[in-house]
Short mmCIF file of C-alpha atoms in Angstrom, two decimals:
data_model
loop_
_atom_site.label_atom_id
_atom_site.label_comp_id
_atom_site.label_asym_id
_atom_site.label_seq_id
_atom_site.Cartn_x
_atom_site.Cartn_y
_atom_site.Cartn_z
CA MET O 1 56.93 -3.45 57.21
CA ALA O 2 54.99 -0.35 56.17
CA ALA O 3 52.01 0.67 58.04
CA PRO O 4 48.58 -0.10 56.32
CA GLY O 5 47.81 2.56 53.74
CA ALA O 6 51.40 3.95 53.74
CA ARG O 7 52.92 5.08 50.45
CA ILE O 8 55.86 2.82 49.36
CA SER O 9 58.67 4.38 47.60
CA TRP O 10 61.85 2.95 45.89
CA VAL O 11 63.11 6.53 45.24
CA ALA O 12 64.27 8.66 48.07
CA PRO O 13 61.33 11.12 48.93
CA THR O 14 62.28 14.74 49.05
CA GLU O 15 59.23 16.85 49.97
CA VAL O 16 59.44 18.92 53.11
CA VAL O 17 56.85 20.94 55.17
CA ASP O 18 58.43 23.61 57.42
CA LEU O 19 56.36 24.56 60.52
CA PHE O 20 57.17 27.83 62.39
CA ALA O 21 59.15 28.54 59.20
CA GLY O 22 60.09 32.17 59.91
CA ALA O 23 62.17 33.64 57.14
CA GLY O 24 62.97 30.09 55.94
CA GLY O 25 66.57 29.54 57.02
CA LEU O 26 66.00 25.88 57.71
CA SER O 27 64.06 25.42 54.53
CA LEU O 28 66.89 26.99 52.64
CA GLY O 29 69.46 24.67 54.29
CA LEU O 30 67.41 21.53 53.54
CA GLN O 31 66.93 22.77 49.95
CA MET O 32 70.64 23.13 49.55
CA ALA O 33 70.95 19.47 50.50
CA GLY O 34 68.53 18.45 47.83
CA LEU O 35 65.22 18.40 49.68
CA VAL O 36 62.21 20.33 48.38
CA PRO O 37 60.10 22.73 50.59
CA VAL O 38 56.59 22.32 49.34
CA ALA O 39 54.67 23.93 52.19
CA ALA O 40 55.46 26.28 55.21
CA ILE O 41 53.40 27.40 58.06
CA GLU O 42 54.20 30.75 59.67
CA TYR O 43 51.93 33.47 61.26
CA ASP O 44 54.26 36.47 60.98
CA ALA O 45 53.37 38.46 57.83
CA ASP O 46 56.81 39.85 57.12
CA ALA O 47 58.48 36.40 57.58
CA CYS O 48 55.95 34.95 55.21
CA THR O 49 56.71 37.67 52.60
CA THR O 50 60.36 36.80 52.94
CA TYR O 51 59.70 33.11 52.64
CA ARG O 52 57.70 33.53 49.48
CA ARG O 53 60.33 35.66 47.95
CA HIS O 54 63.00 32.96 48.24
CA HIS O 55 60.69 29.78 47.98
CA PRO O 56 58.22 30.77 45.21
CA HIS O 57 57.15 27.16 44.53
CA ALA O 58 56.19 26.45 48.18
CA LYS O 59 52.63 27.04 49.45
CA VAL O 60 52.82 29.20 52.48
CA PHE O 61 50.11 29.07 55.08
CA GLU O 62 50.10 32.48 56.85
CA GLN O 63 48.34 31.45 60.01
CA ASP O 64 48.85 29.87 63.48
CA ALA O 65 50.10 26.34 63.33
CA ALA O 66 47.31 25.38 65.75
CA THR O 67 44.66 26.23 62.96
CA VAL O 68 46.22 24.04 60.34
CA ASP O 69 44.60 20.80 59.27
CA TYR O 70 47.51 18.55 58.09
CA GLY O 71 45.28 15.73 56.94
CA SER O 72 45.72 16.63 53.22
CA LEU O 73 49.56 16.24 53.55
CA ARG O 74 49.37 12.69 55.04
CA GLY O 75 51.53 10.42 52.88
CA GLN O 76 52.59 13.43 50.70
CA VAL O 77 55.53 14.76 52.62
CA ALA O 78 58.86 13.06 53.30
CA VAL O 79 60.05 15.39 56.13
CA VAL O 80 58.35 17.61 58.69
CA ALA O 81 60.74 20.19 59.83
CA GLY O 82 60.52 23.21 62.06
CA GLY O 83 61.63 25.21 65.11
CA PRO O 84 58.72 25.78 67.46
CA PRO O 85 58.95 29.15 69.36
CA CYS O 86 61.91 28.86 71.74
CA GLN O 87 61.01 31.55 74.37
CA PRO O 88 59.34 28.93 76.61
CA PHE O 89 62.64 27.10 76.94
CA SER O 90 65.25 29.87 76.50
CA VAL O 91 67.70 30.48 79.42
CA GLY O 92 67.02 34.14 78.73
CA GLY O 93 63.31 33.67 79.58
CA LYS O 94 61.09 32.29 82.34
CA ARG O 95 61.38 28.80 80.85
CA LEU O 96 57.77 27.96 81.53
CA ALA O 97 57.72 25.06 78.92
CA ALA O 98 54.30 23.43 78.74
CA ASP O 99 52.83 26.29 80.70
CA ASP O 100 53.88 28.98 78.33
CA PRO O 101 51.12 29.96 75.80
CA ARG O 102 53.76 30.45 73.10
CA ASN O 103 54.76 26.67 73.29
CA GLY O 104 54.53 25.35 69.83
CA VAL O 105 55.89 21.83 70.52
CA PRO O 106 52.54 20.28 70.74
CA GLN O 107 51.58 21.52 67.34
CA PHE O 108 54.72 20.09 65.97
CA VAL O 109 53.95 16.64 67.47
CA ARG O 110 50.38 16.87 66.13
CA ALA O 111 51.71 17.59 62.60
CA VAL O 112 54.13 14.63 62.78
CA ASN O 113 51.19 12.27 63.90
CA GLU O 114 48.87 13.63 61.18
CA ILE O 115 51.29 13.71 58.26
CA ARG O 116 53.35 10.63 59.24
CA PRO O 117 56.49 11.55 57.26
CA ALA O 118 59.54 9.48 56.71
CA ALA O 119 61.43 11.74 59.07
CA PHE O 120 61.13 14.71 61.11
CA VAL O 121 63.63 17.55 62.17
CA MET O 122 62.83 19.78 65.13
CA GLU O 123 65.20 22.58 66.07
CA ASN O 124 65.06 24.49 69.41
CA VAL O 125 67.30 26.03 72.01
CA GLY O 126 69.39 23.79 74.25
CA GLY O 127 67.19 24.75 77.12
CA LEU O 128 64.56 22.41 75.91
CA ALA O 129 66.73 19.49 77.21
CA HIS O 130 67.82 21.45 80.43
CA SER O 131 67.60 19.42 83.64
CA THR O 132 64.79 21.64 84.89
CA LYS O 133 62.67 20.66 81.85
CA ARG O 134 63.93 17.04 81.42
CA GLU O 135 60.55 15.66 82.40
CA TYR O 136 58.82 17.58 79.74
CA PHE O 137 61.51 16.79 77.20
CA GLY O 138 61.28 13.05 78.04
CA SER O 139 57.63 13.19 77.50
CA LEU O 140 58.09 14.74 74.08
CA VAL O 141 60.55 12.13 73.04
CA GLU O 142 58.10 9.34 74.31
CA GLN O 143 55.28 10.86 72.15
CA LEU O 144 57.41 10.76 69.09
CA CYS O 145 58.72 7.33 69.79
CA ALA O 146 55.07 6.23 70.13
CA ALA O 147 54.25 7.53 66.77
CA GLY O 148 56.67 5.08 65.16
CA TYR O 149 59.96 6.85 65.08
CA GLU O 150 63.54 6.16 66.18
CA VAL O 151 64.33 9.34 67.97
CA SER O 152 67.68 10.86 68.96
CA TRP O 153 68.77 14.44 69.86
CA ARG O 154 71.82 16.43 70.10
CA VAL O 155 72.92 20.02 70.86
CA LEU O 156 75.00 21.29 67.85
CA GLN O 157 77.43 24.14 67.76
CA ALA O 158 76.78 26.01 64.41
CA ALA O 159 80.51 27.16 64.40
CA CYS O 160 81.52 23.48 64.19
CA PHE O 161 79.85 23.30 60.78
CA GLY O 162 81.24 26.51 59.10
CA VAL O 163 78.77 29.14 60.42
CA PRO O 164 80.86 32.13 61.46
CA GLN O 165 78.91 32.39 64.71
CA ASN O 166 78.80 30.75 68.15
CA ARG O 167 75.18 29.34 68.17
CA SER O 168 74.28 26.18 70.05
CA ARG O 169 70.90 24.61 69.07
CA LEU O 170 69.23 21.36 69.96
CA PHE O 171 68.10 19.19 67.22
CA LEU O 172 65.59 16.36 67.70
CA ILE O 173 65.39 14.00 64.78
CA GLY O 174 63.30 10.96 64.20
CA MET O 175 63.27 8.42 61.30
CA ARG O 176 61.18 5.39 60.58
CA GLY O 177 63.21 2.19 60.54
CA ARG O 178 66.58 3.55 61.61
CA THR O 179 68.27 5.87 64.14
CA PHE O 180 69.54 9.07 62.54
CA ALA O 181 73.41 9.05 62.34
CA TRP O 182 74.73 12.53 63.32
CA PRO O 183 77.38 14.43 61.22
CA ALA O 184 80.62 14.88 62.87
CA PRO O 185 81.87 18.45 63.60
CA ALA O 186 83.99 19.71 60.68
CA LEU O 187 85.77 22.56 62.36
CA GLY O 188 87.12 23.45 65.85
CA PRO O 189 88.86 21.40 68.53
CA GLY O 190 89.55 17.78 67.43
CA THR O 191 89.17 18.56 63.68
CA THR O 192 91.62 19.56 61.06
CA GLY O 193 90.41 23.16 60.70
CA PRO O 194 89.76 26.30 62.91
CA PHE O 195 86.30 27.85 63.27
CA ARG O 196 85.35 30.35 60.68
CA ALA O 197 86.10 33.86 61.74
CA SER O 198 83.27 36.50 61.65
CA GLY O 199 85.87 38.63 59.77
CA SER O 200 85.46 36.26 56.76
CA VAL O 201 82.03 37.87 56.11
CA VAL O 202 82.13 41.31 58.03
CA SER O 203 84.76 43.93 58.06
CA ALA O 204 85.38 47.59 58.86
CA VAL O 205 83.56 48.45 55.69
CA PRO O 206 79.78 48.14 56.04
CA ILE O 207 77.58 46.00 53.85
CA GLY O 208 74.04 47.19 53.22
CA GLU O 209 71.97 49.86 54.90
CA PRO O 210 73.79 51.41 57.86
CA ASN O 211 72.42 50.99 61.38
CA LEU O 212 72.75 54.57 62.81
CA SER O 213 72.41 53.54 66.45
CA GLY O 214 75.52 54.77 68.36
CA VAL O 215 77.97 53.03 70.61
CA THR O 216 78.96 54.74 73.75
CA TYR O 217 81.06 53.85 76.83
CA ALA O 218 78.96 52.51 79.79
CA ARG O 219 78.94 54.70 82.82
CA ARG O 220 79.53 51.72 85.12
CA PRO O 221 81.48 49.14 83.21
CA SER O 222 81.45 45.48 84.26
CA LEU O 223 84.72 43.74 83.39
CA ARG O 224 85.05 40.03 82.20
CA PRO O 225 88.23 38.18 81.30
CA SER O 226 87.68 38.85 77.54
CA PRO O 227 87.49 42.30 76.08
CA TYR O 228 84.49 41.21 74.07
CA HIS O 229 82.31 40.18 77.03
CA GLY O 230 80.98 41.97 80.11
CA HIS O 231 79.22 45.38 80.04
CA LEU O 232 81.55 47.94 78.94
CA TYR O 233 79.30 49.80 76.38
CA ASN O 234 75.78 50.97 76.09
CA GLY O 235 73.04 48.48 75.15
CA GLY O 236 73.05 44.75 74.79
CA GLY O 237 75.04 44.56 71.57
CA ARG O 238 78.49 43.36 72.07
CA PRO O 239 81.57 44.17 70.08
CA ILE O 240 82.55 41.45 67.61
CA ASP O 241 86.04 39.81 67.57
CA LEU O 242 86.58 39.53 63.85
CA ALA O 243 89.18 36.85 64.42
CA LYS O 244 86.55 34.52 65.94
CA PRO O 245 83.01 33.50 65.27
CA ALA O 246 80.48 36.17 66.28
CA PRO O 247 78.49 35.85 69.45
CA THR O 248 74.96 34.47 69.11
CA LEU O 249 72.69 36.73 67.19
CA LEU O 250 69.58 37.38 69.01
CA ALA O 251 66.05 38.11 67.72
CA SER O 252 66.10 41.32 69.84
CA MET O 253 68.80 42.87 67.62
CA GLY O 254 68.08 46.42 66.52
CA GLY O 255 69.11 49.76 67.90
CA ASN O 256 71.71 49.45 70.69
CA LYS O 257 71.05 45.72 71.19
CA THR O 258 72.77 45.08 67.82
CA PRO O 259 76.39 43.69 67.95
CA TRP O 260 79.02 46.10 66.62
CA VAL O 261 82.23 46.14 64.53
CA ASP O 262 85.21 47.60 66.33
CA ALA O 263 86.86 49.24 63.25
CA GLU O 264 89.70 50.94 65.19
CA GLY O 265 90.52 48.15 67.75
CA VAL O 266 89.24 50.03 70.73
CA ALA O 267 87.89 47.14 72.66
CA PRO O 268 91.17 45.32 73.63
CA ALA O 269 92.84 48.58 74.46
CA TYR O 270 89.98 49.81 76.57
CA HIS O 271 89.63 46.43 78.46
CA ALA O 272 93.44 46.68 79.24
CA HIS O 273 92.99 50.21 80.40
CA LEU O 274 90.19 49.22 82.78
CA LEU O 275 92.14 46.24 84.06
CA ALA O 276 95.04 48.54 84.91
CA GLY O 277 92.76 50.64 87.11
CA GLY O 278 92.07 53.24 84.54
CA ALA O 279 88.92 55.36 84.86
CA PRO O 280 85.91 54.69 82.75
CA ARG O 281 85.58 56.72 79.67
CA SER O 282 82.51 58.46 78.29
CA GLY O 283 81.07 59.50 75.00
CA SER O 284 81.09 57.70 71.61
CA VAL O 285 83.38 54.79 70.94
CA PRO O 286 85.75 55.74 68.00
CA GLY O 287 85.18 53.73 64.87
CA ALA O 288 82.31 51.59 66.31
CA ARG O 289 79.35 50.70 64.16
CA ARG O 290 76.51 48.41 64.59
CA ILE O 291 76.24 45.57 62.10
CA THR O 292 73.62 45.86 59.29
CA VAL O 293 70.81 43.46 58.61
CA ALA O 294 72.70 42.25 55.62
CA GLU O 295 75.85 41.54 57.83
CA ALA O 296 73.67 39.75 60.46
CA ALA O 297 72.26 37.56 57.65
CA LEU O 298 75.86 36.75 56.45
CA LEU O 299 76.78 35.87 60.07
CA GLN O 300 73.80 33.47 60.01
CA SER O 301 75.27 32.01 56.80
CA PHE O 302 72.46 33.32 54.54
CA PRO O 303 73.55 33.82 50.99
CA VAL O 304 74.89 37.14 49.81
CA GLY O 305 71.91 39.41 48.91
CA HIS O 306 69.29 37.46 50.70
CA LEU O 307 66.51 40.02 51.24
CA PHE O 308 64.14 40.26 54.19
CA ALA O 309 60.76 41.97 54.26
CA GLY O 310 59.33 44.48 56.76
CA THR O 311 60.79 47.19 58.95
CA ARG O 312 64.42 47.25 60.15
CA SER O 313 63.43 45.65 63.44
CA SER O 314 61.35 43.02 61.75
CA GLN O 315 64.31 42.11 59.50
CA TYR O 316 66.71 41.82 62.44
CA ARG O 317 64.16 39.60 64.22
CA GLN O 318 63.76 37.32 61.31
CA VAL O 319 67.55 36.98 60.93
CA GLY O 320 68.04 36.29 64.68
CA ASN O 321 65.12 33.70 64.91
CA ALA O 322 66.49 31.81 61.87
CA VAL O 323 68.19 28.44 61.78
CA PRO O 324 71.57 29.03 60.00
CA PRO O 325 71.10 27.66 56.55
CA LEU O 326 74.53 26.18 56.51
CA LEU O 327 73.70 24.18 59.62
CA GLY O 328 70.36 23.09 58.05
CA ALA O 329 72.26 21.96 55.06
CA VAL O 330 74.58 19.77 57.07
CA ILE O 331 71.57 18.04 58.78
CA GLY O 332 69.76 17.82 55.41
CA GLU O 333 72.67 16.13 53.61
CA ALA O 334 72.86 13.50 56.34
CA LEU O 335 69.19 13.01 56.19
CA VAL O 336 69.10 12.64 52.50
CA ARG O 337 71.75 9.97 52.53
CA GLN O 338 69.93 7.99 55.15
CA LEU O 339 66.52 8.50 53.60
CA SER O 340 68.09 7.03 50.36
CA GLY O 341 69.33 4.00 52.32
CA LEU O 342 65.76 3.40 53.65
CA SER O 343 64.03 3.94 50.25
CA GLY O 344 65.71 0.79 49.11
CA ARG O 345 64.18 -1.16 51.99
CA LYS O 346 60.61 -0.02 51.01
CA ALA O 347 60.41 2.58 53.69
CA GLY O 348 56.70 3.67 54.13
CA TYR O 349 55.37 7.01 55.26
#
């Protein structure tokens, strides 16, 4: 039974509002699945410019989500989507959760309560469900259940769904009237196909404007079992094994924090040299080059030629903060099928 005043639809609704939309990776994925982004909330000016460029028909609110009144969207939006800032929960940060001023989760919950969509999709880092934050996470789930949703969550590996990058992200999805049925991994262990290699989109030949930050040997190398891990080179950017998915792209990319392509196959040979007791080398790494913004975007599964606004560092940040569109599309396709099933049962929202 629909709630009093709820809109009744016999046709699957498609409208999406994207909170903390960034450059629009999640919106793009949901759009690929047949949903229609009609509004986005994002305070970063460059990200808003990028979003408008690729979603010209959506209304973009260039402001803090805490200042938005969602009342006008009540009953007009099928899906509330978004990825609240993840720094409060990231394993790379202090993980202050509710005590972190950057925590956007309460604003996402407020939007769901005020808009009352047929479904919501929230994306975040897996650390949100970490044992140290389980009490906070449990409270979040309880709030969304109390709002009338069947809520479930899962940490998904983007590489399992065709993204040429290892990127684990938590998705929290709620629907009115049914529990979301999660899509099964398409690639990797237990499936019929291998992960998509980073070399399928990146090669020794650069794409886009070059990143001129150099790659040099670290003075004090720290070995790991893999040639592509550890600290063997300057900066935080690791070499990419083109035969495998790329490592997780971070929002801090830029300069020597940018992953790099080992065009001359130096990494495996140098790793073997160090394992055999060889002395650390110095100077520039032959053939090494940092990936460009365009290549980072391809590794995130953005379409070829997708443009980002702002400075180089801003562009890298937008790419690193994005939900891989291809992963968003997989979620969106499952959501569209299930919303269609609900519409025939007079799903109200």
